[in-house]
Short mmCIF file of C-alpha atoms and ligand atoms in Angstrom, two decimals:
data_model
loop_
_atom_site.label_atom_id
_atom_site.label_comp_id
_atom_site.label_asym_id
_atom_site.label_seq_id
_atom_site.Cartn_x
_atom_site.Cartn_y
_atom_site.Cartn_z
CA MET A 76 -0.03 -0.10 0.10
CA SER A 77 1.38 3.34 -0.70
CA GLY A 78 0.65 6.59 1.84
CA ALA A 79 1.49 9.05 -0.75
CA ASP A 80 -0.73 12.07 -0.38
CA THR A 81 -2.84 13.12 -3.69
CA SER A 82 -1.89 16.65 -3.11
CA GLY A 83 1.86 15.98 -3.04
CA ARG A 84 2.34 17.31 0.34
CA ALA A 85 4.17 15.07 3.08
CA VAL A 86 1.97 13.05 5.46
CA VAL A 87 3.34 13.35 8.93
CA VAL A 88 2.32 10.74 11.55
CA ALA A 89 3.14 11.29 14.96
CA ILE A 90 3.44 8.88 17.66
CA ASP A 91 4.25 9.09 21.49
CA GLY A 92 4.02 6.84 24.47
CA PRO A 93 5.79 5.41 27.43
CA ALA A 94 8.75 2.99 27.24
CA GLY A 95 8.11 -0.30 25.83
CA SER A 96 4.68 0.66 24.39
CA GLY A 97 6.04 -0.42 20.76
CA LYS A 98 6.86 3.13 19.47
CA SER A 99 9.92 2.57 17.68
CA SER A 100 9.17 -1.21 16.28
CA VAL A 101 5.48 -0.15 15.45
CA ALA A 102 6.47 3.29 13.92
CA ARG A 103 9.04 1.74 11.70
CA ALA A 104 6.75 -0.94 10.41
CA VAL A 105 3.99 1.53 9.55
CA ALA A 106 6.63 3.73 7.83
CA ARG A 107 7.70 0.60 5.87
CA GLU A 108 4.11 -0.19 5.01
CA LEU A 109 3.10 3.38 4.01
CA GLY A 110 6.40 3.85 2.13
CA PHE A 111 7.36 6.87 4.52
CA GLN A 112 10.68 7.84 6.40
CA PHE A 113 11.01 6.96 9.95
CA LEU A 114 12.08 9.25 12.78
CA ASP A 115 13.09 7.85 16.18
CA THR A 116 13.47 10.86 18.19
CA GLY A 117 14.50 9.21 21.34
CA ALA A 118 17.84 8.17 19.45
CA ALA A 119 18.95 11.95 19.45
CA TYR A 120 18.61 12.05 23.45
CA ARG A 121 20.38 8.54 23.49
CA ALA A 122 23.19 9.74 21.34
CA LEU A 123 23.83 12.96 23.39
CA THR A 124 23.77 10.69 26.51
CA TRP A 125 26.40 8.33 25.00
CA LEU A 126 28.80 11.05 24.25
CA ILE A 127 28.43 12.73 27.80
CA LEU A 128 29.02 9.24 29.38
CA GLU A 129 31.98 8.62 26.92
CA GLN A 130 33.59 11.64 27.94
CA GLY A 131 33.11 10.85 31.74
CA GLY A 132 30.37 13.06 32.36
CA ASP A 133 27.33 13.07 34.19
CA THR A 134 23.91 13.63 32.63
CA ASP A 135 22.22 14.77 35.75
CA ASP A 136 24.71 17.87 35.69
CA GLU A 137 22.88 20.33 33.53
CA PRO A 138 25.90 22.50 32.56
CA THR A 139 27.46 19.25 31.33
CA VAL A 140 24.47 18.53 29.20
CA ILE A 141 24.17 22.16 28.02
CA GLY A 142 27.87 21.87 27.04
CA SER A 143 27.45 18.96 24.97
CA LEU A 144 24.81 20.37 22.76
CA GLY A 145 27.49 21.84 20.32
CA ALA A 146 28.02 17.90 19.27
CA LEU A 147 24.56 18.04 17.72
CA ASP A 148 25.95 19.65 14.71
CA SER A 149 27.79 16.07 14.15
CA LEU A 150 24.79 14.13 14.72
CA GLU A 151 23.66 11.90 12.00
CA LEU A 152 20.23 10.68 12.04
CA THR A 153 19.10 8.79 8.96
CA VAL A 154 15.43 8.40 8.17
CA ASP A 155 15.49 5.02 6.37
CA ALA A 156 12.46 2.78 7.54
CA ALA A 157 14.60 -0.12 6.88
CA GLY A 158 16.81 0.93 9.81
CA GLN A 159 17.99 4.08 11.20
CA ARG A 160 21.61 4.86 11.39
CA VAL A 161 22.91 6.90 14.47
CA ALA A 162 26.37 8.52 14.69
CA ILE A 163 27.70 11.42 16.76
CA GLN A 164 31.43 12.90 16.26
CA GLY A 165 31.81 10.15 13.84
CA HIS A 166 31.10 7.37 16.08
CA ASP A 167 28.29 4.99 14.92
CA VAL A 168 26.51 4.39 17.99
CA THR A 169 23.23 2.97 16.19
CA GLU A 170 23.65 -0.42 18.56
CA ASP A 171 25.31 1.21 21.68
CA ILE A 172 22.51 3.75 22.35
CA ARG A 173 20.22 0.80 23.00
CA THR A 174 21.88 -0.54 26.11
CA GLU A 175 20.45 -0.13 29.77
CA ARG A 176 23.40 2.16 30.45
CA ILE A 177 22.13 4.58 28.22
CA SER A 178 18.50 4.17 29.07
CA GLY A 179 19.53 4.73 32.81
CA ALA A 180 21.00 8.27 32.13
CA VAL A 181 18.95 9.51 29.33
CA SER A 182 16.35 11.28 31.39
CA GLY A 183 18.93 13.90 32.58
CA VAL A 184 19.46 14.94 29.02
CA ALA A 185 15.54 14.83 28.45
CA ARG A 186 14.96 17.30 31.52
CA THR A 187 17.41 19.87 30.28
CA ALA A 188 15.18 22.56 28.32
CA ALA A 189 18.09 23.63 26.02
CA ALA A 190 18.54 20.26 25.04
CA ARG A 191 14.93 19.87 24.10
CA GLU A 192 15.09 22.97 22.15
CA ALA A 193 18.11 22.21 20.32
CA VAL A 194 16.99 18.90 19.07
CA ASN A 195 13.50 19.77 18.19
CA VAL A 196 14.84 22.19 15.75
CA ARG A 197 16.68 19.21 14.10
CA PHE A 198 13.42 16.96 14.21
CA ARG A 199 11.29 19.88 12.60
CA ALA A 200 13.89 20.39 9.95
CA ILE A 201 13.80 16.58 9.13
CA ILE A 202 9.89 16.56 9.19
CA ALA A 203 9.78 19.63 7.08
CA ALA A 204 11.89 18.07 4.39
CA ALA A 205 10.17 14.75 4.29
CA ALA A 206 8.76 13.05 1.42
CA PRO A 207 6.41 11.53 0.57
CA GLY A 208 5.66 11.30 4.40
CA ILE A 209 7.14 10.53 7.79
CA VAL A 210 6.49 8.60 10.79
CA ALA A 211 7.92 10.09 13.88
CA GLU A 212 7.82 8.78 17.22
CA GLY A 213 9.02 9.76 20.76
CA ARG A 214 7.23 11.70 23.93
CA ASP A 215 6.23 14.93 22.56
CA ILE A 216 5.94 14.50 18.95
CA THR A 217 2.01 14.80 19.05
CA THR A 218 2.28 17.91 21.46
CA VAL A 219 5.52 19.98 20.72
CA VAL A 220 7.54 18.85 17.71
CA ALA A 221 4.73 18.47 15.35
CA PRO A 222 1.50 19.30 16.82
CA ASP A 223 -0.19 19.64 13.41
CA ALA A 224 0.58 16.14 12.16
CA ASP A 225 -1.93 14.66 9.92
CA VAL A 226 -2.30 11.59 12.28
CA ARG A 227 -1.35 11.63 16.01
CA VAL A 228 -1.36 8.80 18.00
CA LEU A 229 -0.70 7.97 21.59
CA LEU A 230 0.68 4.49 21.91
CA THR A 231 0.06 2.75 25.28
CA ALA A 232 0.29 -0.67 26.81
CA ASP A 233 -0.15 -1.70 30.36
CA GLU A 234 3.15 -1.25 32.46
CA ALA A 235 3.34 -5.08 33.11
CA VAL A 236 3.18 -5.70 29.28
CA ARG A 237 5.78 -3.14 28.57
CA VAL A 238 8.04 -4.33 31.06
CA ARG A 239 7.69 -8.07 29.73
CA ARG A 240 8.41 -6.58 26.14
CA ARG A 241 11.34 -4.63 27.13
CA PHE A 242 12.57 -7.71 29.03
CA GLY A 243 12.39 -9.89 25.99
CA ASP A 244 14.69 -7.25 24.18
CA VAL A 245 17.22 -6.57 26.84
CA GLY A 246 16.95 -9.70 29.08
CA GLY A 247 18.82 -9.72 32.65
CA ASP A 248 16.75 -9.36 35.69
CA GLU A 249 13.12 -8.73 34.83
CA LEU A 250 12.41 -7.06 38.29
CA GLN A 251 15.12 -4.78 37.63
CA VAL A 252 14.04 -4.00 34.04
CA GLY A 253 10.71 -3.11 35.48
CA ALA A 254 11.99 -0.84 38.16
CA ARG A 255 14.23 0.97 35.58
CA LEU A 256 11.49 1.37 33.00
CA ALA A 257 9.11 2.67 35.70
CA ALA A 258 11.49 5.08 37.04
CA ARG A 259 12.47 6.67 33.68
CA ASP A 260 8.67 7.03 32.74
CA ALA A 261 7.99 8.82 35.99
CA SER A 262 11.05 10.97 35.52
CA ASP A 263 10.10 11.71 31.80
CA SER A 264 6.74 12.33 32.56
CA ARG A 265 7.60 15.15 34.80
CA VAL A 266 8.73 16.81 31.57
CA VAL A 267 6.28 16.17 28.93
CA ASP A 268 2.89 14.40 29.37
CA PHE A 269 2.82 11.14 27.16
CA LEU A 270 0.47 9.41 29.45
CA ASN A 271 -2.51 11.47 28.67
CA ALA A 272 -3.92 12.03 25.04
CA ALA A 273 -3.87 15.68 24.17
CA ASP A 274 -7.10 17.05 22.37
CA GLY A 275 -7.10 15.45 18.62
CA VAL A 276 -4.88 12.57 19.64
CA THR A 277 -5.95 8.99 19.12
CA VAL A 278 -5.21 6.29 21.65
CA VAL A 279 -4.09 2.96 20.55
CA ASP A 280 -3.68 0.64 23.42
CA SER A 281 -1.70 -2.29 22.31
CA THR A 282 -2.00 -4.35 25.60
CA HIS A 283 -4.17 -6.93 23.93
CA LEU A 284 -3.14 -6.52 20.26
CA THR A 285 -0.42 -8.35 18.40
CA PHE A 286 2.34 -6.33 16.93
CA ASP A 287 0.80 -6.70 13.27
CA GLU A 288 -2.70 -5.73 14.87
CA THR A 289 -0.95 -2.37 16.22
CA VAL A 290 0.70 -1.71 13.00
CA ASP A 291 -2.73 -2.38 11.27
CA ALA A 292 -4.55 0.17 13.67
CA ILE A 293 -2.12 3.10 12.89
CA VAL A 294 -1.97 2.40 9.17
CA ARG A 295 -5.61 2.40 9.05
CA LEU A 296 -5.89 5.85 10.72
CA ALA A 297 -3.32 7.08 8.26
CA SER A 298 -5.48 5.97 5.36
CA GLU A 299 -8.52 7.27 6.71
CA GLU A 300 -6.89 10.79 7.06
CA GLN A 301 -5.84 10.78 3.56
CA HIS A 302 -9.31 9.91 2.25
CA ASP A 303 -11.13 12.68 4.27
N1 ADP B 684 1.53 -5.00 19.89
C1 ADP B 684 2.64 -5.69 20.28
N2 ADP B 684 2.61 -6.95 20.73
C2 ADP B 684 3.80 -7.59 20.80
N3 ADP B 684 5.10 -7.19 21.08
C3 ADP B 684 5.08 -5.75 20.80
C4 ADP B 684 3.99 -4.93 20.21
N4 ADP B 684 4.46 -3.83 20.08
C5 ADP B 684 5.84 -3.77 20.32
N5 ADP B 684 6.07 -4.91 20.57
C6 ADP B 684 7.59 -5.47 20.95
O1 ADP B 684 7.81 -4.78 22.20
C7 ADP B 684 9.25 -4.48 22.10
C8 ADP B 684 9.25 -3.04 22.62
O2 ADP B 684 8.86 -2.30 21.65
P1 ADP B 684 9.76 -0.69 21.23
O3 ADP B 684 9.47 -0.46 19.78
O4 ADP B 684 11.10 -1.04 21.69
O5 ADP B 684 8.95 0.00 22.27
P2 ADP B 684 9.29 1.61 22.50
O6 ADP B 684 10.05 2.43 21.50
O7 ADP B 684 8.04 2.27 22.83
O8 ADP B 684 10.13 1.58 23.87
C9 ADP B 684 9.77 -4.87 20.92
O9 ADP B 684 10.50 -6.23 20.87
C10 ADP B 684 8.53 -4.82 20.01
O10 ADP B 684 8.83 -5.82 18.87
N1 CDP B 685 10.63 12.99 21.87
C1 CDP B 685 11.42 12.54 22.98
C2 CDP B 685 11.90 11.14 22.75
C3 CDP B 685 12.64 10.74 23.61
N2 CDP B 685 12.80 11.64 24.92
C4 CDP B 685 13.86 11.07 25.99
O1 CDP B 685 14.73 10.00 25.40
C5 CDP B 685 14.57 8.74 26.04
C6 CDP B 685 14.72 7.47 25.21
O2 CDP B 685 13.74 7.50 24.25
P1 CDP B 685 13.20 6.28 23.52
O3 CDP B 685 12.17 6.53 22.74
O4 CDP B 685 14.40 5.85 22.79
O5 CDP B 685 12.97 5.35 24.52
P2 CDP B 685 12.03 4.02 24.67
O6 CDP B 685 10.56 4.40 24.67
O7 CDP B 685 12.50 3.37 23.33
O8 CDP B 685 12.71 3.18 25.70
C7 CDP B 685 13.45 8.98 26.98
O9 CDP B 685 13.16 8.08 28.04
C8 CDP B 685 13.17 10.31 27.15
O10 CDP B 685 14.02 10.59 28.13
C9 CDP B 685 12.12 12.60 25.20
O11 CDP B 685 12.37 13.16 26.15
N3 CDP B 685 11.55 13.10 24.17
#
């Protein structure tokens, strides 16, 4: 199925939600199905976190986070739905940014207002240049980065299900994975509200949906929007 808009204008699908709700994997699959680009905004926060830790810094120290923002000029964030590549200061960090070490430190970057503003400038430029469309996912895409998106989705799932999914990906101690996920959501949700749908945002609860059903639900919303 092709998702191209008949007017030639790029279609923007925005997806927010808590950790483990399926945002990146579902958004990527939706993008593939629609023939769109894919933007995982969390990757930018994770890449900055990687760099700060690499340099021996602490993401809870705001001046350190602010001092790292110049490195955003070197951030490479591809928008290929087949697989996003992430590099910063010439280091390919595509794999390394997915570790629990990075997940455990990323909220410090996310709560720094100057960091949010700097990455949002990049995200908006990527979205503005998208063709024929883009699926962008994160925590504040439907509300701050692209509040005018054609399709706005809050992707949720019960916490126990999200922990189980994340545990399936990272392994280790399930209780610890759960505690870390809950702590990160608690910290992140003090900065942006991704637990309640803003006006005009459709909630897709994937708790009882298979992966394919979740993808289909969002593809359907995008198709309906284009036929309005
Ligand atoms: N509806 C679903 N049913 C089953 N597994 C899912 C579903 N949605 C996502 N997953 C799986 O859950 C895991 C976490 O998804 P991920 O995309 O990393 O979430 P997020 O980006 O929101 O943290 C992945 O292994 C993904 O394949
Ligand atoms: N739009 C966004 C995207 C991510 N983030 C931050 O970046 C972190 C990593 O995002 P992510 O989407 O990779 O996280 P997961 O949901 O995949 O675990 C989040 O925990 C937030 O701290 C954000 O604040 N705003």
